[in-house]
Amino acid sequence: MRNRTRRRVTADASLLVVALAFALPLAWVVLSSVDADANLRVKWPSAFTFGNFDDVLKPDVTFTPLLNSLILCGSATALTVGCAALAAYPLSRYRSRLNNPFLATTLFATCLPITAVMVPVYALFVQVNLIDTMSGTIYFFAASQLPFAVWLMKNFMDGVPKELEEAAWTDGASTFQGLVRIVLPLMGPGVAVVTVYSFAMMWGNFFVPFMLLLSPDQMPASVSINDFFGNRGTVVYGQLAAFSIIYSTPVVLLYVLVSRRFGGGFALGGAVKG
């Protein structure tokens, strides 16, 4: 009993240290956003103000970059989820000796650093006239997230019984109708996970739009946040913290909405009885 208590106390203390390491940056962002004299220290605001939010809530600073981010990440996420569902379906429903090597190759593709492929991608985009275009950036976002999305989607799709599709086929449904009307609704939590993960990874990506987009009016918020870092190391910390809160709001809202819609697990509820 004494050893068990000691291990439990050690585990709780370790978790508390990890939680504190995550809580301190969040506390700095919240407190600095309402501090007129914000700096790198985590401290209670010496002069409480909402002026930092007033300074950043402008079309050229916040609204236009956020709209660009929503267009880029929303379109790329929809494209990723749709392509991942179509690619994962045959991997889940049809057995082949090539399935495992294909999945292993797909999983390996997720390990490639984005910096290793940006040079040839940039050269390719210049040749096909996709550089400095929203559509080209959307395609690359979707392609970069697709390998892991396919791997995730396939594992979730394996949990949907094939008997439900066979019953729909008996009633005259096609394979595509079975996927859209039977499989995807039943694996709602899996689709939600892929959606939130893909959107969050794209939303925080700085390097890809920084390399592929050249016009300032097309830059997303992940790139425009760099404007708060001035020359010679000067940083407007209060405005940076306020912009960070606004910038993170869409991801938090998406997570809350999706978790409420698909938080109940797989709705198979006895559909395969008998």
C-alpha positions in Angstrom: 0.0 0.0 0.0 2.8 2.4 0.8 4.5 1.7 -2.5 1.3 2.1 -4.4 0.6 5.5 -2.7 4.1 6.6 -3.5 3.7 5.7 -7.2 0.4 7.5 -7.3 1.8 10.7 -5.7 4.7 10.6 -8.1 2.4 10.2 -11.1 0.1 13.0 -9.9 3.1 15.3 -9.4 4.4 14.6 -12.8 1.1 15.2 -14.5 0.8 18.5 -12.5 4.1 19.6 -13.8 3.1 18.8 -17.4 -0.2 20.6 -16.9 1.6 23.7 -15.5 3.9 23.7 -18.5 0.9 23.9 -20.8 -1.1 26.3 -18.6 1.6 29.0 -18.3 1.7 29.9 -22.0 -2.1 30.0 -22.1 -2.2 32.2 -19.0 0.3 34.6 -20.7 -1.8 34.9 -23.8 -5.0 35.7 -21.8 -3.4 38.1 -19.4 -1.2 39.9 -22.0 -4.2 40.4 -24.3 -5.8 42.8 -21.7 -2.5 44.3 -20.5 -1.5 47.7 -21.8 2.1 47.1 -20.7 2.4 43.5 -21.8 5.8 41.8 -22.0 7.2 38.3 -21.9 6.4 37.9 -18.1 3.3 36.1 -16.9 1.8 38.7 -14.7 -1.5 40.3 -13.7 -2.3 43.3 -16.0 -0.8 46.5 -14.6 -3.3 48.5 -16.7 -6.4 46.6 -17.7 -7.5 47.5 -21.2 -9.3 46.1 -24.3 -7.3 48.5 -26.5 -5.2 45.6 -27.8 -8.3 44.0 -29.4 -9.4 47.4 -30.8 -6.0 47.7 -32.5 -6.1 44.3 -34.2 -9.8 44.2 -35.1 -9.3 45.8 -38.4 -9.9 44.5 -42.0 -6.3 44.5 -43.1 -5.0 43.1 -39.8 -7.5 40.4 -38.8 -10.7 40.1 -40.9 -9.1 39.6 -44.3 -6.4 37.2 -43.2 -9.0 35.2 -41.2 -11.3 35.0 -44.2 -8.4 33.8 -46.3 -7.6 31.2 -43.7 -11.2 30.0 -43.6 -11.3 29.7 -47.4 -8.0 27.9 -47.6 -8.5 25.5 -44.7 -12.2 25.0 -45.1 -11.9 24.1 -48.8 -8.8 21.9 -48.3 -10.4 20.1 -45.4 -13.6 19.3 -47.4 -11.4 18.1 -50.2 -9.3 16.0 -47.9 -12.2 14.3 -46.1 -14.0 13.5 -49.4 -10.9 12.0 -51.0 -9.9 10.2 -47.8 -13.4 8.5 -47.6 -13.2 7.4 -51.3 -9.6 6.1 -50.9 -10.3 4.3 -47.5 -13.4 2.5 -48.7 -11.7 -0.1 -51.0 -8.9 -0.5 -48.5 -11.5 -1.3 -45.8 -13.9 -3.4 -47.8 -11.8 -5.3 -50.3 -8.9 -7.7 -49.3 -5.7 -7.6 -51.3 -2.1 -8.4 -50.7 -1.3 -4.8 -51.6 -3.4 -3.3 -48.8 -0.8 -3.5 -46.1 2.1 -2.3 -48.3 0.0 0.6 -49.5 -1.0 1.6 -45.9 2.6 1.4 -44.8 3.7 3.6 -47.7 0.8 6.0 -46.9 1.9 6.2 -43.2 5.5 6.7 -44.3 4.4 9.6 -46.5 3.2 11.4 -43.3 6.7 11.3 -41.9 8.2 13.3 -44.8 9.1 16.9 -43.6 7.3 19.5 -45.5 10.6 21.4 -46.1 12.0 18.4 -48.0 9.3 18.7 -50.8 8.7 22.4 -50.9 11.5 23.2 -53.4 10.3 20.8 -56.1 6.7 21.7 -55.3 7.5 25.4 -55.7 9.2 24.7 -59.1 6.2 22.6 -60.2 3.7 25.3 -59.2 5.7 27.9 -61.2 5.6 25.7 -64.3 1.8 25.0 -64.1 0.9 28.6 -63.1 -0.4 27.7 -59.7 2.0 29.8 -57.7 0.3 32.7 -55.8 -3.2 31.2 -56.3 -5.6 30.1 -53.6 -6.6 27.0 -55.6 -3.0 25.8 -55.8 -2.5 26.2 -52.1 -5.7 24.4 -51.4 -4.6 21.5 -53.5 -1.2 21.2 -51.8 -2.8 21.5 -48.3 -5.2 18.6 -49.2 -2.4 16.5 -50.7 -0.2 17.0 -47.7 -2.9 15.9 -45.2 -4.4 13.1 -47.3 -2.0 10.3 -46.4 -2.7 10.4 -42.6 -6.4 11.1 -43.3 -6.7 8.0 -45.4 -5.0 5.9 -42.7 -7.3 7.3 -40.0 -10.5 7.0 -42.1 -9.7 3.4 -43.0 -9.4 2.4 -39.4 -12.7 4.0 -38.5 -14.4 2.5 -41.5 -13.3 -1.0 -40.4 -15.7 -0.6 -37.4 -18.8 -0.4 -39.5 -20.3 -3.8 -40.2 -20.4 -4.8 -43.9 -23.8 -6.5 -43.3 -25.5 -3.1 -43.3 -24.2 -2.3 -46.7 -25.2 -5.7 -48.0 -28.7 -5.1 -46.8 -28.7 -1.7 -48.7 -27.4 -3.4 -51.8 -30.3 -6.0 -51.6 -32.7 -3.0 -51.6 -31.1 -1.7 -54.8 -28.5 0.8 -53.5 -25.3 1.2 -55.4 -21.8 1.0 -53.8 -21.5 4.7 -53.7 -25.0 5.1 -52.1 -24.0 2.6 -49.5 -20.9 4.6 -48.7 -22.7 7.9 -48.5 -25.9 6.8 -46.8 -24.8 3.9 -44.6 -21.1 3.9 -43.9 -20.3 7.6 -43.5 -23.3 8.4 -41.2 -22.4 5.5 -38.9 -18.8 6.5 -38.7 -19.6 10.1 -37.8 -17.1 10.3 -35.0 -14.4 9.1 -37.3 -15.3 11.7 -39.9 -15.3 14.3 -37.1 -11.8 13.3 -36.0 -10.4 13.5 -39.5 -12.1 16.8 -40.1 -10.9 18.5 -36.9 -7.4 17.1 -37.2 -7.0 18.2 -40.9 -8.4 21.6 -40.3 -6.3 22.2 -37.2 -3.1 21.1 -39.0 -3.8 23.4 -41.9 -4.9 26.3 -39.8 -1.6 26.5 -38.0 0.6 26.0 -41.0 2.8 28.9 -41.7 5.4 27.6 -44.1 3.2 26.4 -47.0 1.2 29.6 -47.6 4.3 31.7 -46.9 6.0 29.9 -49.8 3.2 29.5 -52.3 1.3 32.8 -51.8 3.0 36.1 -52.8 0.2 38.7 -52.7 -0.4 40.3 -49.3 -4.1 40.4 -49.8 -4.2 36.5 -50.1 -2.1 35.8 -47.0 -3.9 33.8 -44.3 -3.8 34.6 -40.6 -1.0 32.1 -39.9 1.3 34.3 -42.0 0.0 37.7 -41.1 0.7 37.0 -37.5 4.3 37.5 -38.4 3.6 41.3 -38.8 3.5 41.7 -35.0 7.2 40.9 -34.9 8.9 44.1 -35.8 12.5 45.0 -36.7 15.4 44.6 -34.3 13.5 42.2 -32.1 10.7 44.6 -31.1 7.3 42.8 -30.6 3.9 44.3 -29.7 3.1 41.7 -27.1 -0.3 42.9 -26.2 -1.6 43.0 -29.8 0.1 39.7 -30.5 -1.7 38.0 -27.6 -5.1 39.5 -28.6 -4.6 38.4 -32.2 -3.6 34.9 -31.0 -6.9 34.6 -29.0 -8.9 35.7 -32.1 -6.9 33.4 -34.4 -7.5 30.3 -32.2 -11.2 30.9 -31.9 -12.3 29.1 -35.2 -10.5 25.9 -34.3 -12.0 25.9 -30.8 -15.5 26.5 -32.1 -15.1 23.8 -34.7 -14.0 21.3 -32.1 -16.9 22.2 -29.8 -19.5 22.0 -32.6 -18.2 18.7 -33.9 -17.8 17.1 -30.5 -21.4 17.9 -29.7 -22.6 16.5 -33.0 -20.6 13.3 -32.9 -19.7 12.9 -29.3 -21.9 9.9 -28.7 -19.7 7.3 -30.4 -20.8 5.0 -33.2 -24.5 4.8 -33.6 -24.7 1.2 -34.6 -27.2 0.6 -31.8 -28.3 -3.0 -32.5 -28.5 -2.6 -36.2 -27.0 -6.0 -36.8 -29.1 -8.1 -34.5 -30.6 -11.3 -35.6 
